[in-house]
Short mmCIF file of C-alpha atoms in Angstrom, two decimals:
data_model
loop_
_atom_site.label_atom_id
_atom_site.label_comp_id
_atom_site.label_asym_id
_atom_site.label_seq_id
_atom_site.Cartn_x
_atom_site.Cartn_y
_atom_site.Cartn_z
CA MET A 8 85.56 37.09 -61.77
CA SER A 9 88.70 37.56 -64.11
CA LYS A 10 90.37 34.80 -66.06
CA ARG A 11 93.89 34.78 -67.07
CA LYS A 12 95.26 33.32 -69.21
CA ALA A 13 98.79 31.25 -68.76
CA GLY A 14 100.47 34.42 -69.91
CA GLY A 15 99.08 36.85 -67.57
CA GLY A 16 96.46 38.15 -70.35
CA ARG A 17 92.86 37.86 -69.86
CA LEU A 18 90.45 35.42 -71.06
CA PRO A 19 87.48 36.69 -72.87
CA ASN A 20 84.64 36.30 -70.93
CA VAL A 21 82.51 33.87 -73.00
CA VAL A 22 80.42 32.44 -70.02
CA PRO A 23 76.93 33.82 -70.73
CA ASP A 24 75.56 36.05 -68.09
CA ALA A 25 72.76 33.85 -66.87
CA MET A 26 75.55 30.89 -65.71
CA GLU A 27 77.59 33.87 -63.98
CA ASP A 28 74.59 34.39 -61.51
CA PRO A 29 75.08 32.34 -58.20
CA LEU A 30 73.01 29.18 -57.66
CA PRO A 31 69.58 29.92 -55.88
CA HIS A 32 69.80 29.29 -52.20
CA ILE A 33 68.91 25.78 -50.39
CA PRO A 34 66.67 25.64 -47.71
CA ASP A 35 68.32 24.65 -44.48
CA ASP A 36 66.16 21.99 -43.92
CA ILE A 37 66.55 20.34 -47.42
CA ILE A 38 70.16 20.74 -46.33
CA GLU A 39 69.62 19.44 -42.68
CA ASP A 40 67.40 16.17 -44.17
CA ILE A 41 70.95 15.30 -47.47
CA PHE A 42 73.56 15.68 -44.33
CA ALA A 43 70.66 12.82 -42.02
CA ARG A 44 70.96 10.50 -45.22
CA LEU A 45 75.11 10.17 -45.03
CA PRO A 46 76.67 7.51 -42.70
CA SER A 47 77.78 8.58 -39.11
CA ARG A 48 81.42 9.12 -40.21
CA SER A 49 80.57 11.49 -43.04
CA VAL A 50 79.07 13.69 -40.76
CA HIS A 51 81.44 14.20 -38.83
CA ARG A 52 83.78 15.52 -41.13
CA CYS A 53 81.11 18.04 -42.37
CA ARG A 54 80.90 19.65 -38.62
CA CYS A 55 84.31 20.87 -39.12
CA LEU A 56 83.08 23.15 -42.23
CA SER A 57 82.09 25.63 -40.54
CA ARG A 58 81.21 26.35 -37.16
CA VAL A 59 77.40 26.86 -37.98
CA TRP A 60 77.27 23.75 -39.59
CA ALA A 61 79.71 22.18 -35.87
CA VAL A 62 76.47 23.31 -33.98
CA ALA A 63 73.61 22.28 -35.86
CA LEU A 64 75.32 19.07 -36.37
CA ALA A 65 75.87 18.64 -33.08
CA THR A 66 72.35 19.15 -31.88
CA ASP A 67 70.20 16.12 -30.47
CA ASP A 68 67.12 16.83 -32.80
CA PHE A 69 69.68 16.06 -35.58
CA ALA A 70 70.90 13.09 -33.95
CA GLU A 71 67.20 11.92 -33.12
CA LEU A 72 66.76 12.41 -37.69
CA HIS A 73 69.80 11.35 -38.35
CA TYR A 74 68.90 8.13 -36.52
CA ARG A 75 65.69 7.66 -38.03
CA LEU A 76 66.73 8.28 -42.04
CA ALA A 77 70.47 6.39 -41.45
CA ASN A 78 68.87 3.14 -40.68
CA ARG A 79 66.16 3.08 -42.94
CA HIS A 80 67.03 0.61 -45.13
CA GLY A 81 70.48 -1.50 -45.69
CA GLY A 82 69.77 -3.53 -42.35
CA PRO A 83 70.02 -6.03 -40.54
CA ARG A 84 73.42 -4.95 -40.00
CA ILE A 85 76.00 -7.51 -38.25
CA LEU A 86 78.40 -6.56 -36.10
CA PHE A 87 81.66 -8.68 -35.13
CA VAL A 88 85.29 -8.62 -34.08
CA GLN A 89 87.65 -10.04 -36.65
CA ASN A 90 91.03 -12.32 -35.77
CA SER A 91 92.90 -10.92 -38.10
CA ARG A 92 94.53 -7.46 -37.04
CA SER A 93 95.81 -4.25 -38.44
CA PRO A 94 99.49 -3.44 -39.55
CA ALA A 95 98.95 -1.65 -35.91
CA GLY A 96 98.15 -4.63 -34.28
CA HIS A 97 94.66 -3.53 -32.97
CA PRO A 98 91.53 -5.81 -33.95
CA LYS A 99 88.92 -4.70 -36.56
CA VAL A 100 85.73 -4.32 -35.90
CA GLN A 101 83.33 -5.92 -39.44
CA ALA A 102 80.38 -5.21 -40.62
CA TRP A 103 78.42 -7.57 -42.48
CA SER A 104 74.62 -7.18 -43.72
CA PRO A 105 72.47 -9.50 -46.80
CA ALA A 106 73.34 -6.19 -49.14
CA ASN A 107 77.00 -6.34 -48.25
CA PRO A 108 77.95 -9.78 -48.36
CA GLY A 109 81.52 -9.27 -48.27
CA GLY A 110 81.58 -7.19 -45.09
CA THR A 111 83.81 -4.18 -44.36
CA THR A 112 85.68 -2.66 -41.71
CA LEU A 113 84.23 -0.10 -39.89
CA THR A 114 86.94 0.88 -37.44
CA GLU A 115 90.03 -0.21 -35.38
CA ILE A 116 90.00 -0.81 -31.70
CA PRO A 117 92.85 -0.76 -29.53
CA LEU A 118 91.79 -3.38 -26.95
CA ASN A 119 93.70 -6.22 -25.87
CA PRO A 120 92.78 -8.99 -25.90
CA ALA A 121 90.78 -8.60 -28.27
CA PRO A 122 87.13 -8.27 -27.10
CA CYS A 123 83.66 -9.91 -27.97
CA VAL A 124 80.48 -8.63 -28.17
CA VAL A 125 77.94 -8.90 -25.27
CA THR A 126 74.97 -6.67 -26.09
CA HIS A 127 73.03 -5.99 -29.28
CA LYS A 128 72.00 -2.57 -30.93
CA CYS A 129 71.43 -0.19 -28.41
CA ARG A 130 70.72 3.13 -31.00
CA GLY A 131 73.73 2.85 -32.58
CA LEU A 132 75.57 1.72 -29.24
CA VAL A 133 76.75 -1.81 -28.33
CA ILE A 134 79.22 -2.55 -24.81
CA LEU A 135 81.93 -5.11 -26.08
CA GLN A 136 84.08 -6.85 -23.30
CA ALA A 137 87.96 -7.13 -23.45
CA ALA A 138 90.13 -8.72 -20.49
CA GLY A 139 86.74 -8.68 -17.93
CA ALA A 140 86.85 -4.87 -18.95
CA HIS A 141 83.51 -3.47 -20.65
CA HIS A 142 84.15 -0.60 -23.37
CA VAL A 143 80.95 1.16 -24.88
CA LEU A 144 81.51 1.39 -28.46
CA ASN A 145 80.16 3.43 -31.68
CA PRO A 146 80.77 0.84 -33.96
CA SER A 147 80.25 3.69 -37.12
CA THR A 148 82.04 6.47 -36.31
CA GLY A 149 84.19 4.67 -34.06
CA ARG A 150 84.33 6.17 -31.05
CA VAL A 151 85.17 3.68 -27.75
CA ALA A 152 84.57 4.57 -23.79
CA ALA A 153 85.41 1.94 -21.01
CA LEU A 154 82.67 1.96 -18.71
CA PRO A 155 84.60 2.72 -15.40
CA ASP A 156 85.11 0.48 -12.37
CA SER A 157 84.16 -2.55 -14.46
CA ARG A 158 86.77 -5.09 -13.91
CA VAL A 159 84.08 -7.08 -11.72
CA VAL A 160 84.32 -10.71 -11.16
CA GLY A 161 81.11 -12.52 -12.01
CA CYS A 162 78.46 -10.33 -13.31
CA ARG A 163 76.41 -9.36 -17.13
CA VAL A 164 76.29 -6.05 -18.31
CA GLY A 165 73.59 -4.93 -20.47
CA LEU A 166 72.67 -1.86 -22.03
CA GLY A 167 69.04 -0.09 -23.16
CA TYR A 168 67.51 3.39 -23.53
CA ASP A 169 65.65 5.45 -21.57
CA VAL A 170 62.91 7.59 -24.00
CA ARG A 171 62.18 10.00 -20.88
CA THR A 172 65.63 11.16 -20.35
CA ARG A 173 66.92 10.52 -24.59
CA LYS A 174 69.71 8.92 -22.36
CA HIS A 175 71.71 5.61 -22.98
CA LYS A 176 71.90 3.37 -19.40
CA ALA A 177 74.59 0.36 -18.98
CA VAL A 178 72.79 -2.16 -16.79
CA ARG A 179 75.39 -4.63 -14.67
CA ILE A 180 74.31 -8.03 -12.56
CA GLY A 181 75.64 -9.65 -9.97
CA TYR A 182 75.21 -12.88 -9.27
CA LEU A 183 78.64 -14.64 -7.31
CA ARG A 184 80.19 -13.55 -4.61
CA GLU A 185 82.41 -10.68 -4.43
CA TYR A 186 79.16 -9.08 -6.42
CA LEU A 187 75.78 -9.10 -5.50
CA GLY A 188 72.90 -6.46 -6.78
CA TYR A 189 71.76 -4.75 -10.12
CA GLU A 190 73.52 -1.38 -10.36
CA VAL A 191 72.60 1.25 -13.47
CA TYR A 192 75.37 3.46 -15.28
CA GLU A 193 73.94 6.79 -17.08
CA ILE A 194 75.85 7.16 -20.86
CA ASN A 195 76.80 10.90 -21.10
CA SER A 196 75.50 11.74 -17.78
CA GLY A 197 77.16 13.08 -14.92
CA PRO A 198 78.31 11.77 -12.44
CA THR A 199 80.54 8.96 -14.05
CA VAL A 200 79.92 5.85 -11.72
CA TRP A 201 77.53 3.49 -10.97
CA ARG A 202 74.73 3.54 -8.75
CA PRO A 203 72.15 1.17 -7.05
CA ALA A 204 69.09 0.23 -9.42
CA LYS A 205 66.33 2.71 -8.07
CA GLY A 206 63.40 0.34 -8.29
CA CYS A 207 65.57 -2.92 -7.30
CA ALA A 208 67.96 -1.29 -4.74
CA GLY A 209 69.22 -3.48 -2.42
CA GLU A 210 67.84 -7.20 -4.16
CA LYS A 211 70.12 -9.91 -4.74
CA PRO A 212 69.31 -11.86 -7.19
CA ASP A 213 68.50 -14.91 -7.35
CA ILE A 214 70.90 -18.64 -7.83
CA TRP A 215 70.14 -18.42 -11.77
CA MET A 216 73.17 -18.18 -14.09
CA ILE A 217 73.02 -16.03 -17.64
CA GLU A 218 73.04 -18.24 -20.22
CA ILE A 219 74.87 -16.40 -22.87
CA ASP A 220 76.19 -13.77 -21.99
CA ILE A 221 74.60 -11.12 -24.16
CA SER A 222 72.23 -8.83 -24.43
CA VAL A 223 68.92 -7.85 -26.23
CA PHE A 224 67.52 -3.89 -25.44
CA ALA A 225 63.76 -4.13 -27.29
CA GLN A 226 60.07 -2.42 -25.63
CA GLY A 227 62.16 -0.54 -23.08
CA ARG A 228 63.54 -3.84 -21.49
CA VAL A 229 67.13 -4.51 -21.28
CA HIS A 230 66.51 -8.27 -21.96
CA TRP A 231 68.90 -11.89 -21.51
CA LEU A 232 68.47 -15.25 -21.73
CA ALA A 233 68.96 -17.27 -18.26
CA MET A 234 68.88 -20.64 -17.07
CA ARG A 235 67.48 -22.07 -13.75
CA SER A 236 67.22 -25.37 -12.79
CA ASN A 237 67.41 -26.79 -16.13
CA GLU A 238 64.86 -24.68 -17.28
CA THR A 239 65.10 -21.53 -19.64
CA PHE A 240 63.57 -18.43 -19.03
CA ILE A 241 64.03 -14.34 -20.34
CA PHE A 242 65.27 -12.54 -17.74
CA SER A 243 64.42 -8.56 -18.19
CA PHE A 244 65.40 -5.96 -16.63
CA SER A 245 63.13 -2.08 -17.21
CA LEU A 246 64.65 0.90 -17.74
CA ASP A 247 61.58 3.18 -16.37
CA ASP A 248 61.15 2.11 -13.03
CA GLU A 249 64.67 0.39 -13.08
CA THR A 250 62.78 -2.89 -11.41
CA VAL A 251 63.37 -6.80 -12.72
CA GLY A 252 60.86 -9.68 -14.07
CA ILE A 253 60.49 -12.65 -15.79
CA VAL A 254 58.80 -12.47 -19.70
CA PRO A 255 56.47 -15.19 -20.13
CA SER A 256 57.65 -17.36 -22.02
CA PRO A 257 55.77 -18.08 -26.25
CA PRO A 258 52.79 -21.70 -26.08
CA LEU A 259 55.83 -24.01 -27.15
CA ASP A 260 55.45 -27.62 -27.54
CA MET A 261 57.49 -29.33 -24.73
CA TYR A 262 58.27 -32.77 -25.34
CA ARG A 263 58.90 -34.97 -22.20
CA ASN A 264 61.63 -37.19 -23.44
CA PHE A 265 65.18 -37.80 -22.86
CA ASN A 266 66.13 -37.92 -26.32
CA TYR A 267 64.12 -33.92 -26.58
CA GLN A 268 66.44 -30.41 -26.43
CA ASN A 269 65.55 -27.06 -27.26
CA LYS A 270 68.40 -23.91 -28.46
CA TYR A 271 67.38 -20.34 -27.87
CA SER A 272 69.00 -17.25 -29.12
CA LEU A 273 67.06 -13.53 -28.63
CA THR A 274 67.25 -10.44 -30.56
CA GLU A 275 65.37 -7.95 -31.63
CA HIS A 276 63.51 -6.96 -34.83
CA GLY A 277 61.14 -3.88 -35.42
CA GLY A 278 61.18 -2.78 -31.78
CA ARG A 279 60.33 -6.28 -30.10
CA LEU A 280 61.30 -8.60 -28.45
CA CYS A 281 62.48 -12.03 -30.81
CA LEU A 282 63.08 -15.34 -29.45
CA PHE A 283 64.35 -18.37 -31.85
CA HIS A 284 63.55 -21.96 -30.73
CA THR A 285 65.77 -24.57 -32.31
CA GLU A 286 63.40 -28.23 -31.82
CA ILE A 287 65.91 -30.90 -31.52
CA THR A 288 65.91 -34.95 -31.73
CA ASP A 289 69.24 -36.38 -30.38
CA ASN A 290 69.91 -39.60 -32.66
CA ILE A 291 71.62 -41.94 -29.97
CA MET A 292 72.07 -44.55 -32.91
CA VAL A 293 74.07 -41.99 -34.29
CA HIS A 294 75.77 -39.70 -31.92
CA THR A 295 74.24 -37.16 -33.49
CA ALA A 296 71.72 -34.07 -33.08
CA TRP A 297 69.25 -33.18 -35.64
CA PRO A 298 67.35 -30.12 -35.93
CA ARG A 299 63.60 -30.76 -36.35
CA ARG A 300 62.51 -26.95 -37.21
CA HIS A 301 63.13 -23.42 -36.20
CA ASP A 302 60.43 -20.89 -34.85
CA VAL A 303 60.37 -17.37 -34.78
CA TRP A 304 58.16 -15.40 -32.17
CA LEU A 305 57.92 -11.83 -31.68
CA LEU A 306 56.64 -10.29 -28.08
CA ARG A 307 53.52 -8.47 -29.17
CA ASP A 308 53.24 -6.89 -25.30
CA HIS A 309 55.43 -7.08 -22.36
CA ASP A 310 53.00 -7.21 -20.04
CA THR A 311 50.65 -8.89 -21.19
CA GLY A 312 53.51 -11.51 -22.73
CA VAL A 313 51.58 -12.58 -25.64
CA TRP A 314 53.72 -13.80 -28.56
CA ASP A 315 53.47 -14.03 -32.37
CA LEU A 316 54.95 -16.93 -34.39
CA ARG A 317 56.17 -14.90 -37.00
CA CYS A 318 58.02 -18.05 -38.77
CA ARG A 319 58.28 -22.00 -38.51
CA ILE A 320 60.79 -23.60 -40.52
CA ASP A 321 60.30 -26.99 -40.98
CA LEU A 322 63.31 -28.72 -42.01
CA HIS A 323 61.34 -31.80 -43.46
CA MET A 324 60.26 -29.61 -46.10
CA VAL A 325 63.57 -27.23 -46.80
CA PRO A 326 65.56 -28.31 -49.86
CA GLY A 327 68.57 -30.90 -49.31
CA ASN A 328 70.87 -28.97 -50.60
CA VAL A 329 70.77 -26.25 -48.21
CA VAL A 330 69.13 -28.24 -45.15
CA ALA A 331 72.49 -30.25 -44.52
CA SER A 332 73.65 -26.97 -44.00
CA MET A 333 71.58 -26.73 -40.92
CA HIS A 334 72.42 -29.64 -39.45
CA TYR A 335 74.78 -28.71 -37.14
CA ALA A 336 72.49 -28.09 -34.12
CA ASP A 337 74.85 -26.92 -31.19
CA TRP A 338 76.17 -23.88 -34.44
CA VAL A 339 74.09 -24.02 -36.48
CA LEU A 340 71.13 -21.54 -35.16
CA PRO A 341 68.79 -18.26 -35.80
CA PHE A 342 70.38 -15.11 -35.59
CA ALA A 343 68.37 -12.12 -36.83
CA ILE A 344 65.59 -11.30 -38.86
CA ALA A 345 65.91 -9.41 -42.57
CA ASP A 346 63.68 -8.23 -45.15
CA GLY A 347 60.57 -7.66 -42.73
CA GLY A 348 60.51 -11.12 -41.79
CA CYS A 349 60.83 -12.31 -45.29
CA ARG A 350 64.05 -13.58 -44.77
CA ILE A 351 66.01 -15.69 -41.76
CA ILE A 352 69.87 -15.12 -41.18
CA PHE A 353 72.12 -18.00 -39.49
CA ILE A 354 75.47 -18.21 -37.83
CA GLN A 355 77.13 -21.50 -39.69
CA PRO A 356 80.54 -22.84 -38.51
CA ARG A 357 82.86 -23.00 -41.15
CA PHE A 358 86.43 -24.81 -39.05
CA MET A 359 87.45 -24.06 -35.81
CA SER A 360 90.64 -22.19 -35.73
CA PHE A 361 93.97 -20.80 -33.58
CA GLY A 362 91.85 -17.38 -31.69
CA GLY A 363 88.03 -18.67 -31.94
CA PRO A 364 85.56 -19.67 -34.11
CA SER A 365 85.85 -19.44 -38.16
CA PHE A 366 81.92 -18.48 -39.17
CA GLN A 367 79.68 -17.83 -41.97
CA LEU A 368 76.26 -15.96 -42.42
CA ARG A 369 73.76 -17.64 -44.56
CA VAL A 370 69.93 -15.76 -45.19
CA TYR A 371 67.28 -18.06 -45.88
CA ASN A 372 63.98 -17.42 -47.36
CA PRO A 373 61.38 -19.91 -45.31
CA VAL A 374 59.01 -19.23 -48.49
CA THR A 375 60.99 -19.68 -51.34
CA GLY A 376 64.01 -21.97 -50.21
CA ASP A 377 66.63 -19.60 -51.56
CA SER A 378 69.43 -19.33 -49.52
CA LEU A 379 72.42 -17.10 -50.29
CA LEU A 380 75.70 -18.10 -48.29
CA SER A 381 78.13 -15.14 -47.56
CA ASN A 382 81.98 -14.87 -47.53
CA SER A 383 83.41 -16.65 -44.49
CA SER A 384 84.67 -13.69 -41.49
CA LYS A 385 86.92 -15.08 -38.40
CA VAL A 386 84.64 -13.72 -35.39
CA LEU A 387 85.74 -13.99 -31.59
CA LYS A 388 82.76 -15.55 -29.72
CA HIS A 389 79.48 -13.27 -30.84
CA ALA A 390 78.34 -11.15 -33.07
CA GLY A 391 75.84 -8.35 -32.77
CA LEU A 392 73.41 -6.22 -34.39
CA TYR A 393 74.21 -2.16 -34.92
CA GLU A 394 72.96 0.68 -36.07
CA GLU A 395 74.30 4.29 -37.58
CA SER A 396 74.20 6.87 -34.97
CA LEU A 397 75.81 10.04 -33.71
CA VAL A 398 75.19 9.62 -30.27
CA SER A 399 78.71 9.24 -28.03
CA PRO A 400 79.94 5.83 -26.01
CA GLY A 401 80.64 8.60 -23.43
CA ASN A 402 84.19 10.18 -22.42
CA CYS A 403 86.79 8.92 -24.29
#
């Protein structure tokens, strides 16, 4: 290519002939591998560069490759909605991870009032609830879509993934007089309506209440914590045959005295269902509730109901500067597992403010006793886990 001076004359050719040769061709599979390691938003922008890339980066096979590679490191990623709003008046969806303790803004969502997270991660998607309506969100791309006919009084909504059809399914359970039954909505599949669950069509839920309206997808099933007759148990919905069931509990020590309580929460780790159990002793003399220990259980097999005790945190053995922050038994609870099970993430209250509580996230190493406290972040109601993904939340 000829070169010219500012006055229009030719520049002498001072570049060696070897450097004028075009760059060697990069194989398509290497280019695809590079794209698969980019954040989801970057991949979406690259689709606009050419028609060939637009087609190649929109296939199901590439989306699967991107999902596997983009989530290898940096987890777990925690998702929550921040009280403070953008200049446009939209709530901000925030992300936090042990590698990013300061947190970042993922996207802004035009939902009012500000929504809360009602599902943990499910291959890139989560479900939010705002004013009784439910919305599917891909946090990594910022795309959001409303679930059809979601303004139903007395229901809980979960999210799962059917490996056979490679489709997400939203599950709706109604337990009040206005609506009783189980329904399924297949995301990115027609028709866009709820249908009765095939395996329990016409079946009515028992008289029970979902204790915490946030679901966890693991081992092919959607799970909720539920309560019936003062008994806490794990309720499940199978994505395979669309049937419901109760997961056997791990072998917990259940003391039968009035000073004893239990706190439970569910999450997912390495594809397995994870149950956090906090044993609490009420001190009647000083009107306080002190946790004795935190247990982390992983479900080994769904059919046999076998659990493995992954970790036990005896608070009598925890350093004094750390254990003091864990004595708010009604609030400070384990939330997620980091670094392959080496560290536990706790949610810790900061103070109460208008619009909801403020939380801090504390990362604790049970072996060394080290503890890392994140910056304080105001969140609404629940937090959830999410993953990088290119999947669409449905018709926007």
